[in-house]
XYZ file of C-alpha atoms in Angstrom:
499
model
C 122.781 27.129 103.662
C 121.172 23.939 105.052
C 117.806 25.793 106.057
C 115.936 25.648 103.660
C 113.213 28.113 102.423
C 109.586 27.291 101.111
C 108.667 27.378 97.080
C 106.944 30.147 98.194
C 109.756 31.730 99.753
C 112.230 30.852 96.798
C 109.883 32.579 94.583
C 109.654 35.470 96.073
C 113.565 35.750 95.939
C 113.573 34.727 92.135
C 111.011 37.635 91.582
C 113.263 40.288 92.720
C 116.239 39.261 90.695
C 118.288 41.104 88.612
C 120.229 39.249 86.337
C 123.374 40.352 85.063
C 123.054 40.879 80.876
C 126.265 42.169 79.537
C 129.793 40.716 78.836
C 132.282 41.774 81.486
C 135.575 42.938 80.486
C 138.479 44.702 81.633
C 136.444 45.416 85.332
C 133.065 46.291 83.837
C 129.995 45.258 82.366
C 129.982 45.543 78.039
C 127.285 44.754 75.221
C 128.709 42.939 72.593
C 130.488 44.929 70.147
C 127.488 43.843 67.402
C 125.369 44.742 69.841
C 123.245 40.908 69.459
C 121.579 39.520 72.143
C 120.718 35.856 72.930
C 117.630 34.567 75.118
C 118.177 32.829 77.919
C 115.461 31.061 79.534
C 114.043 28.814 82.156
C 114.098 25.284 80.841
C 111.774 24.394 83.788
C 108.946 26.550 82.586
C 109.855 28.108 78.787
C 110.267 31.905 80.041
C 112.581 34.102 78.500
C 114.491 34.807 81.926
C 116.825 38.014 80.256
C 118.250 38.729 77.008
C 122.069 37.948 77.347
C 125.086 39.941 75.244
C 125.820 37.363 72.308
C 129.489 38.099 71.897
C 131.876 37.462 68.980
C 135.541 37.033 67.792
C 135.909 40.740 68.340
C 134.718 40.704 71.796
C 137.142 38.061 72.250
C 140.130 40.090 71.143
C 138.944 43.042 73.111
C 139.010 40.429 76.180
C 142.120 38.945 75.257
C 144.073 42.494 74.874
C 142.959 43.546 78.608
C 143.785 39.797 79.547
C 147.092 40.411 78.355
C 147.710 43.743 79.114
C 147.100 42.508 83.006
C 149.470 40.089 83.146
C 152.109 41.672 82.093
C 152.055 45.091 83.854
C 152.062 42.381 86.765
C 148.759 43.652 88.684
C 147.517 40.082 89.270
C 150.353 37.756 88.280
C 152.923 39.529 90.113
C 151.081 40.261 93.538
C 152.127 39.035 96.389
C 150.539 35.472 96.858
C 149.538 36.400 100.017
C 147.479 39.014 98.371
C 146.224 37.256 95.799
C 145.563 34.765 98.482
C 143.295 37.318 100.740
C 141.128 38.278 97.703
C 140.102 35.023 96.571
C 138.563 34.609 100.555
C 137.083 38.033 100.109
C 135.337 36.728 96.864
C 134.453 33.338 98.656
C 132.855 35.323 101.131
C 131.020 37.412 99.446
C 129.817 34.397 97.285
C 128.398 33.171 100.500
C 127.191 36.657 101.776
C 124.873 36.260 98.148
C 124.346 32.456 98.374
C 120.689 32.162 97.784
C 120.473 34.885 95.278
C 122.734 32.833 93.133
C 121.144 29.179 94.284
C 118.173 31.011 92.746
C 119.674 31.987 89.995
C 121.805 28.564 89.232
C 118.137 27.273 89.260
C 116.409 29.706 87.482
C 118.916 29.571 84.220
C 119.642 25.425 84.508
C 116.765 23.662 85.486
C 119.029 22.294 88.486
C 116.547 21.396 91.392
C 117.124 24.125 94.362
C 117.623 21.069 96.715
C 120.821 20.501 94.750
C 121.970 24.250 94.115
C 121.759 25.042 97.990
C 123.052 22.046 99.377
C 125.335 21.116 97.034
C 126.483 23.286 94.488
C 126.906 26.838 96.213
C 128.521 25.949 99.257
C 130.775 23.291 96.858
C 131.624 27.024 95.111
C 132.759 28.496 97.877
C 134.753 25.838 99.364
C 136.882 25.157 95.837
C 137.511 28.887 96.072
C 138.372 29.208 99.428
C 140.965 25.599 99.055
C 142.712 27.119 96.138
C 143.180 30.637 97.766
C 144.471 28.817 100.994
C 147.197 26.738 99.031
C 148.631 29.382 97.476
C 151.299 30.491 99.528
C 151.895 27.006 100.377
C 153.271 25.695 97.423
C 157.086 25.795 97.078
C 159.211 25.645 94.193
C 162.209 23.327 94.240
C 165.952 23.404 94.490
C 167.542 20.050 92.070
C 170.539 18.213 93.557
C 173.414 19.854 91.250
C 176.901 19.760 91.848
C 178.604 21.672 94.794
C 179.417 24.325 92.021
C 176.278 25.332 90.977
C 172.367 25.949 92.047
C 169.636 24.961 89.876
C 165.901 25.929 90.696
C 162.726 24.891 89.521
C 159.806 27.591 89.994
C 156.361 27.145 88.539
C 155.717 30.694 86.542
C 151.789 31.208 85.845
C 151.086 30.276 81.994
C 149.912 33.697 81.232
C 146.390 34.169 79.339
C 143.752 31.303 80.203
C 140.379 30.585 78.158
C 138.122 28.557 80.179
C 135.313 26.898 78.924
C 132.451 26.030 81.005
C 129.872 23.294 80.388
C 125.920 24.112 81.277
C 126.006 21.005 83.941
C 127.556 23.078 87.075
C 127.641 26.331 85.945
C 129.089 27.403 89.271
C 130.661 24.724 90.165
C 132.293 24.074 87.381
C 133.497 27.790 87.247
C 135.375 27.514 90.814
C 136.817 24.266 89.394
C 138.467 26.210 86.735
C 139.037 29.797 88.034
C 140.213 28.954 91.590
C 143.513 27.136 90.601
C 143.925 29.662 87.320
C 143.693 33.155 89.339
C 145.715 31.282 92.330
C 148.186 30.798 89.687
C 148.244 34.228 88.811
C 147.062 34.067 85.424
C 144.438 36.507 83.193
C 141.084 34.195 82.461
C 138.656 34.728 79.487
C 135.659 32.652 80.774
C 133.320 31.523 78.207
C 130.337 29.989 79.951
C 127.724 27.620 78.120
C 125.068 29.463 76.263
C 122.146 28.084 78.402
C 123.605 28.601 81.710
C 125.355 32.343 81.685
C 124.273 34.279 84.412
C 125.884 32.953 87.514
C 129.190 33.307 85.525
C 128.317 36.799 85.217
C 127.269 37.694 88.546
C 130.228 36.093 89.952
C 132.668 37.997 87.908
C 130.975 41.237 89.364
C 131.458 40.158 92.740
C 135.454 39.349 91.906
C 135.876 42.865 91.281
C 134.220 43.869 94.568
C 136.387 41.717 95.813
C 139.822 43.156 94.548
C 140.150 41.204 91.627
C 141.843 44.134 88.879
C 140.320 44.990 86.035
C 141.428 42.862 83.315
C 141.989 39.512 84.785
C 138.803 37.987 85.365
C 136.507 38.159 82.134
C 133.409 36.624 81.045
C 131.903 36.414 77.513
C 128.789 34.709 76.978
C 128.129 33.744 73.443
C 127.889 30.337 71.444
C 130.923 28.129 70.529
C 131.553 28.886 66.945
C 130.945 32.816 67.661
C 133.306 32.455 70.940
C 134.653 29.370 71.686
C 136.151 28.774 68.525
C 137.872 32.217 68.594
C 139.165 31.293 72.228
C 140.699 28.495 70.834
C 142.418 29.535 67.803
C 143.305 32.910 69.252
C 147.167 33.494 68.727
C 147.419 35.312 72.326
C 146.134 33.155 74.387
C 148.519 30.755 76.211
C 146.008 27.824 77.277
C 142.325 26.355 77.249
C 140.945 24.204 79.906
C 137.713 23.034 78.532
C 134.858 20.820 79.982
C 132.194 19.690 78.383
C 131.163 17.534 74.990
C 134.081 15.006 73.464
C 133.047 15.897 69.915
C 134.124 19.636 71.014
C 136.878 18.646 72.936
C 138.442 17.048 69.955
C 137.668 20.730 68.258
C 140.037 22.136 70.731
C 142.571 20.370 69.739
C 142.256 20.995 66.393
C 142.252 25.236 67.203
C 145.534 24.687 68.938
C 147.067 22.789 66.312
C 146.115 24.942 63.923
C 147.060 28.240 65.436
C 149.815 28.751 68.584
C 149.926 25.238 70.275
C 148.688 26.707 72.825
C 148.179 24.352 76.076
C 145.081 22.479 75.952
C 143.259 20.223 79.235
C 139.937 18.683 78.380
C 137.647 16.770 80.593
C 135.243 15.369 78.598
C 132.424 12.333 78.323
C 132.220 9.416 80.425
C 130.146 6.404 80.073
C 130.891 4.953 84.148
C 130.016 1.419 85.802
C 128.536 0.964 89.017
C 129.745 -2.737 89.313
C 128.214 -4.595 91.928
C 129.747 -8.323 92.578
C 127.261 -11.227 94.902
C 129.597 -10.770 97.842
C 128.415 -7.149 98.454
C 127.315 -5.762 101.665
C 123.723 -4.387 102.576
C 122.571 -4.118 99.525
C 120.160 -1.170 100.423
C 122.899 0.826 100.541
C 124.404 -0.257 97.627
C 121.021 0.968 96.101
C 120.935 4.679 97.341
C 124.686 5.091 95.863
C 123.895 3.454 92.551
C 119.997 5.470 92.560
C 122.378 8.783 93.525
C 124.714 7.814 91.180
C 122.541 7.837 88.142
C 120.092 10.417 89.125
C 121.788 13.283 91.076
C 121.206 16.192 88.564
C 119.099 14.858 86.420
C 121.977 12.130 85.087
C 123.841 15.641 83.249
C 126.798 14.677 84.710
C 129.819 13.384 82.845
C 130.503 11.023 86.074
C 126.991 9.556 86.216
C 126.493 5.626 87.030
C 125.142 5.701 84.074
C 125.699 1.583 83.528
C 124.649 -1.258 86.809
C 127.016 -3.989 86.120
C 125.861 -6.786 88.472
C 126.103 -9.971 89.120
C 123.670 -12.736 88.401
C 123.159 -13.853 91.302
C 122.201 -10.776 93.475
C 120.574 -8.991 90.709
C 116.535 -9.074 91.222
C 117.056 -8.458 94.591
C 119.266 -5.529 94.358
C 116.880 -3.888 91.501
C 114.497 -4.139 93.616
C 115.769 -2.038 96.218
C 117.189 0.657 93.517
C 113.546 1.122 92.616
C 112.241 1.971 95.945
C 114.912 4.253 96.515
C 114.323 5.547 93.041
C 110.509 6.472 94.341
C 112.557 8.646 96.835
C 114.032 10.936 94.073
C 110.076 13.216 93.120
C 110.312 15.010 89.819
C 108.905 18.677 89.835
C 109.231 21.803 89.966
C 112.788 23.326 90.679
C 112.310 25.538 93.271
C 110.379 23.160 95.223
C 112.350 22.170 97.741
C 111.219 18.567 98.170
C 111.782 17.979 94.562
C 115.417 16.093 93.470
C 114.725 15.835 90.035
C 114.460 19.016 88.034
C 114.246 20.167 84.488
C 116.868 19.607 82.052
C 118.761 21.895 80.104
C 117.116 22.708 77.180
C 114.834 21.713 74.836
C 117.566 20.354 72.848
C 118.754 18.249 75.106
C 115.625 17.091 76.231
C 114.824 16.084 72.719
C 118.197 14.128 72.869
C 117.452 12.275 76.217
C 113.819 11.623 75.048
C 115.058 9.687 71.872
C 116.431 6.738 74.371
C 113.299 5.754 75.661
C 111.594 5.026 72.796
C 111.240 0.869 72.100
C 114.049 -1.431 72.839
C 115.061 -2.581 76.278
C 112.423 -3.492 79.106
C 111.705 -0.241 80.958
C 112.086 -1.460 84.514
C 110.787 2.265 85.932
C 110.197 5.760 84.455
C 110.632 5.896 80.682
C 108.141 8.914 80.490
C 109.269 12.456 79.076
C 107.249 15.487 78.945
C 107.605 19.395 78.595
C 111.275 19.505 79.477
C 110.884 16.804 82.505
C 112.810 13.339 82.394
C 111.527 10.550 84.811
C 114.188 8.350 86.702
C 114.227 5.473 84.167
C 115.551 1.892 84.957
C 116.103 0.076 81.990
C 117.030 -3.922 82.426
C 119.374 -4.688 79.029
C 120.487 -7.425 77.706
C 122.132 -6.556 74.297
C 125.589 -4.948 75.534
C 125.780 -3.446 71.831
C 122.166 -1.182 72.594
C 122.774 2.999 71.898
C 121.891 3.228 75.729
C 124.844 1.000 76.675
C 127.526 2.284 74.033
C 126.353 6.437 74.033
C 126.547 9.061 76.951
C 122.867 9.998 77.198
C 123.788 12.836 79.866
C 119.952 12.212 81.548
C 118.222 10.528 84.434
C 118.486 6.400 82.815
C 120.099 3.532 84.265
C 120.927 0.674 82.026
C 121.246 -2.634 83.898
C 123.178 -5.425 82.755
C 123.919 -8.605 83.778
C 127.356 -10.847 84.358
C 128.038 -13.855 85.691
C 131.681 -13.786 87.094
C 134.302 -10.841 88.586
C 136.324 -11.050 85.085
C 132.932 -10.412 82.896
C 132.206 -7.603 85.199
C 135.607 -5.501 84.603
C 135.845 -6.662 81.114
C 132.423 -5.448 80.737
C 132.888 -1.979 82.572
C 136.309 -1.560 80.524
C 134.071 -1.863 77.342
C 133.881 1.816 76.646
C 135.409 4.567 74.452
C 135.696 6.404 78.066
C 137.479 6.130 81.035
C 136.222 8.618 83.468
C 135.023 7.779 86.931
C 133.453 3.955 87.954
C 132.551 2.424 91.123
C 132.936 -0.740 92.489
C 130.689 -2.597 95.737
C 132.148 -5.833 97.129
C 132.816 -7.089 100.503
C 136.247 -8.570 99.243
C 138.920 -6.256 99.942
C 141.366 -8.197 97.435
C 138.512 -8.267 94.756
C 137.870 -4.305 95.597
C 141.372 -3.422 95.148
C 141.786 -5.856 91.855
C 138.845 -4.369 90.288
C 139.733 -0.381 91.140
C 143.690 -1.061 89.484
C 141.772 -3.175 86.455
C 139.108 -0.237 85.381
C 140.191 1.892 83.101
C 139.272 5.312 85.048
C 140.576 7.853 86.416
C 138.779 7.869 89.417
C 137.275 4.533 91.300
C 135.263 4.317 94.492
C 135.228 1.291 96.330
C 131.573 0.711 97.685
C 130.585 3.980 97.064
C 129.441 6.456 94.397
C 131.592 9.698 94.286
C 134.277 11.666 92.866
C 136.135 12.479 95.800
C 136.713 15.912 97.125
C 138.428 19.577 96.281
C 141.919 17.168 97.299
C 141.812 15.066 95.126
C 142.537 15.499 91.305
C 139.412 14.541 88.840
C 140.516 13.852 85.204
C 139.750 10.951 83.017
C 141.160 7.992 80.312
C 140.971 7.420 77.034
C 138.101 9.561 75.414
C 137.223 10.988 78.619
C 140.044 13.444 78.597
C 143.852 14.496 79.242
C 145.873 17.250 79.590
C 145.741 18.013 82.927
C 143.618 17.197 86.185
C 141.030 19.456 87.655
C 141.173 19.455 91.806
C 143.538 19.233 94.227
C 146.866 20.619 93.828
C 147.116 18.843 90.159
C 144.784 21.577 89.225
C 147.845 23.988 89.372
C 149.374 22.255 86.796
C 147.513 23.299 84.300
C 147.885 26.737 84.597
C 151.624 27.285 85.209
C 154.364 26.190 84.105
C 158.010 24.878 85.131
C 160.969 27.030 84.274
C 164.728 25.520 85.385
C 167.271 28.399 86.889
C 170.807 27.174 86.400
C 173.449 29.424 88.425
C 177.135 28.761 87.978
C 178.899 28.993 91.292
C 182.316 28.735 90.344
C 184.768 30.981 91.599
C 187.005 30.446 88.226
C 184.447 30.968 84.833
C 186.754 28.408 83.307
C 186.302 25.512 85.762
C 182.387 25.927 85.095
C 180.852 22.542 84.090
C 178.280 23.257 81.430
C-alpha cells in the first residue's frame, strides 16, 4: 500500500470498476422494495458514478427481521469467539487482497484525495478490523467478591440488533470503527451509510460474506435519513444506534429512541477543536506541519479538525508564517493524482456551505478561493472571537487564527465552545502541558502534537460533541454489549441462603 501508482495508472483501475448498486440483506444483494434509485456521483468531476438502491422504512424492516432472526438462532452471536474471531481476519484480508480497488473507489464516491485513501484510510480499515477480531477472545468476564456462600458473575452478553450510521467523511474508516467492535460483540448490524458516500459500504459487506460472515448479520441499506435513518432509529426491534455524523441529527436520535423503545443510543458528533500554541513552544516549524495537518488533512471534513490556532502574542507572526509555507506543501487537484493532498469535497451542498465562510469579514491570510467543488487551504487571521467562523463547525479546509496574551486566555478561550471533542496543546512546559490537557474540555488532548490517537485508545467527545459510548479501543465494546449479573446460591441449607 505505500507504492504508489501514477494518475494514469489509478485511472485505468477506476475505469474497470464495478460498483456495487443494490442494498444487501440477509447475504445478498436487493433493489429497494420501491424499486427507487438515487445518483451517486463524483464530487471531484460532476459524473453520475452508478445509480444506487434508495431504500425505505420497508427495506428497513425486511433488514431488521433477518437481523433478528440471526441473532437469535445464534449463527453469529453464539459462535465460538474464536470463530467469530478467524472470520473477521479473513475479511481483513481480503479487504487488503482488494485494497486499491476500494482506495479507488473511496475516491471515486468522496472526493477524498487517493494520497489519503491509500495511505491512510484503507490500511487504517484493515487494521481496526483486524484489532477488534484479535481482542475478542481476550476479553474476560468477571467473578464479584460475594460471600463464601455464593458466586456472582458478571458476563458482557452482545446487545442484540445494531443500526449504525455512517457519516460521508471516512466512509471506510468510519465503517471498521463501528462494525469491528459490533460483529466482535456478536451482534446483527443494519448499516446505513451516508447518501454521498455508499459504495465502499457495499462492497465491503460483499466481501464479509466471502468471508464467513452468515447471512443476516451484516446488512447495508443505502438511502437518505428521513427514508432510512429515521426508521433505524425509531424501529421497535432494534436494540441500539451508534451514530456519527451532524449534532443537529444526533439530537434526532435521541428523540427516535425516546419516542419509540429506548433503545441504546452513542453519538459522536461536531467538534469545534483548538490547536493552542503558548511562546514557550519548541521548533516552531514543527508546530506548523501539525497545526497545517491538523486543519487540512481531508479537506478540514473532519469532526477533529484544528479547526481554531489559539496562540500566543508573542510568537504569533512568526509561527503564521511558517504554517503558510507548509500550507504551500498541501496542492489542491485532482483526486487521483497522487501528488495532490487536497481533494474535492463532498458535494455540492456542502461545498456551497464551506463557500459561504469566505465571503467578507476576517483578513484572509491564504486561500479564500472556491470553485467547481474545490476549497483552497484558507488561513484566516480573526480578531472578533464572536465571528460564524470561530463559533460554527465549517467541516472544510479554513483555519481561523486568534490571538491571546496569557496561558489562562488561551484555555479559557479554547473552552469557549458548544463542543468538546479533540484539542491540542504545544508548549515546552511540561507542568503547563499537563495543566492545559486536564483544563480543556475534550475528550481527547495531544500534547505537542495533532492526533487522535490510535485503534487503543477510545475517541468520544464532551458536551455537544457527543456521549453514549466511546468508539476505539476496548471502550468500543461497550457499546454493543451489555452487563448481565449471575447470582448462584451456594448454600448447602436453602434456608441459611442470604438474599
Amino acid at each position: 500500500m505505500s507504492d504508489l501508482l501514477t494518475t494514469e495508472e489509478y485511472k485505468a483501475i477506476a475505469a474497470g470498476l464495478s460498483f456495487p448498486t443494490q442494498a444487501f440483506i440477509d447475504g445478498s444483494f436487493r433493489p429497494a422494495l420501491s424499486g427507487k434509485t438515487f445518483d451517486t456521483v463524483n464530487p471531484a468531476t460532476g459524473e453520475v458514478l452508478a445509480k444506487v438502491a434508495a431504500c425505505g422504512a420497508a427495506d428497513v424492516d425486511f433488514a431488521v427481521e433477518k437481523a433478528r432472526d440471526a441473532f437469535e438462532d445464534g449463527r453469529w452471536s453464539r459462535l465460538h469467539p474464536r470463530e467469530r474471531k478467524e472470520v473477521l481476519i479473513r475479511l481483513a484480508k481480503l479487504i487488503r487482497r482488494n485494497a486499491r480497488e476500494l482506495a479507488v473507489m473511496e475516491s471515486l464516491d468522496s472526493g477524498k484525495t487517493i494520497f489519503d485513501c491509500e495511505t491512510v484510510d484503507v490500511p487504517e480499515t484493515i487494521h481496526c478490523l483486524t484489532w477488534h477480531a484479535e481482542l475478542i477472545d481476550k476479553i474476560y468476564d468477571q467473578v464479584s467478591p460475594a460471600s463464601d456462600n455464593h458466586i456472582a458473575m458478571i458476563v458482557r452478553e452482545p446487545v442484540g440488533v445494531v443500526g449504525l450510521v455512517l457519516p460521508w467523511n471516512f466512509p471506510l474508516l468510519m465503517l471498521a470503527w463501528k462494525i469491528g467492535p459490533a460483529l466482535a460483540a456478536g451482534c446483527s448490524v443494519i448499516v446505513k451509510p451516508a447518501m454521498e458516500t455508499s459504495l465502499t459500504a457495499l462492497r465491503v459487506a460483499e466481501l464479509a460474506m466471502e468471508a464467513g460472515v452468515p447471512a443476516g448479520v451484516f446488512n447495508v441499506l443505502p438511502g437518505g435519513g428521513a427514508e432510512v435513518g429515521e426508521p433505524i432509529g425509531r424501529h421497535m426491534d432494534i436494540d441500539a444506534v451508534s451514530f456519527t455524523g451532524s449534532t443537529a441529527t444526533g439530537r434526532r436520535f435521541l428523540a427516535y429512541a425516546s419516542e419509540s423503545n429506548l433503545k441504546e443510543v452513542t453519538l459522536e458528533m461536531g467538534g469545534k477543536n483548538p490547536a493552542v500554541v503558548l511562546d514557550d513552544a519548541e521548533n516552531l516549524d514543527r508546530v506548523a506541519a501539525h497545526v497545517v495537518n491538523g486543519a487540512f488533512w481531508n479537506m478540514g471534513e473532519n469532526c477533529s479538525a484544528s479547526s481554531r490556532l489559539i496562540v500566543q502574542k508573542g510568537i504569533k507572526d512568526r509561527l503564521v508564517e511558517r504554517i503558510l509555507a507548509h500550507a504551500r506543501e498541501w496542492p489542491m487537484g485532482d483526486p487521483l493524482d497522487p501528488v495532490n493532498r487536497v481533494g474535492a469535497l463532498v458535494s455540492k451542498a456542502h461545498f456551497d456551505k464551506v463557500a459561504g465562510y469566505l465571503g467578507k469579514g476576517p483578513k484572509v491570510l491564504m486561500g479564500g478561493k472556491a470553485e467547481k467543488g474545490f476549497v483552497e487551504p484558507t488561513v484566516l487571521d480573526i480578531a472578533d472571537r464572536a465571528a460564524r467562523q470561530v463559533r460554527e463547525e465549517i467541516f472544510g479546509p479554513v483555519l481561523s487564527v486568534l490571538t491571546v496574551e496569557t496561558f489562562d486566555e488561551a484555555i479559557q478561550l479554547a473552552n469557549d465552545t458548544q463542543y468538546g471533542l479533540a484539542a491540542s496543546i504545544f508548549t515546552s512546559n511540561v507542568k503547563r502541558a499537563i495543566r492545559g490537557a486536564r483544563a480543556i474540555r475534550a475528550g481527547t488532548v495531544t500534547v505537542n502534537s495533532f492526533g487522535e490517537g490510535d485503534i487503543s485508545t477510545p475517541f468520544g467527545g464532551f458536551k455537544q460533541s457527543g456521549f453514549g459510548g466511546r468508539d476505539n479501543g476496548i471502550h468500543a465494546h461497550d457499546q454493543y454489549t451489555q452487563l448481565k449479573t449471575i447470582w448462584v446460591d451456594l448454600a448447602d441449607d436453602a434456608d441459611e441462603a442470604v438474599e
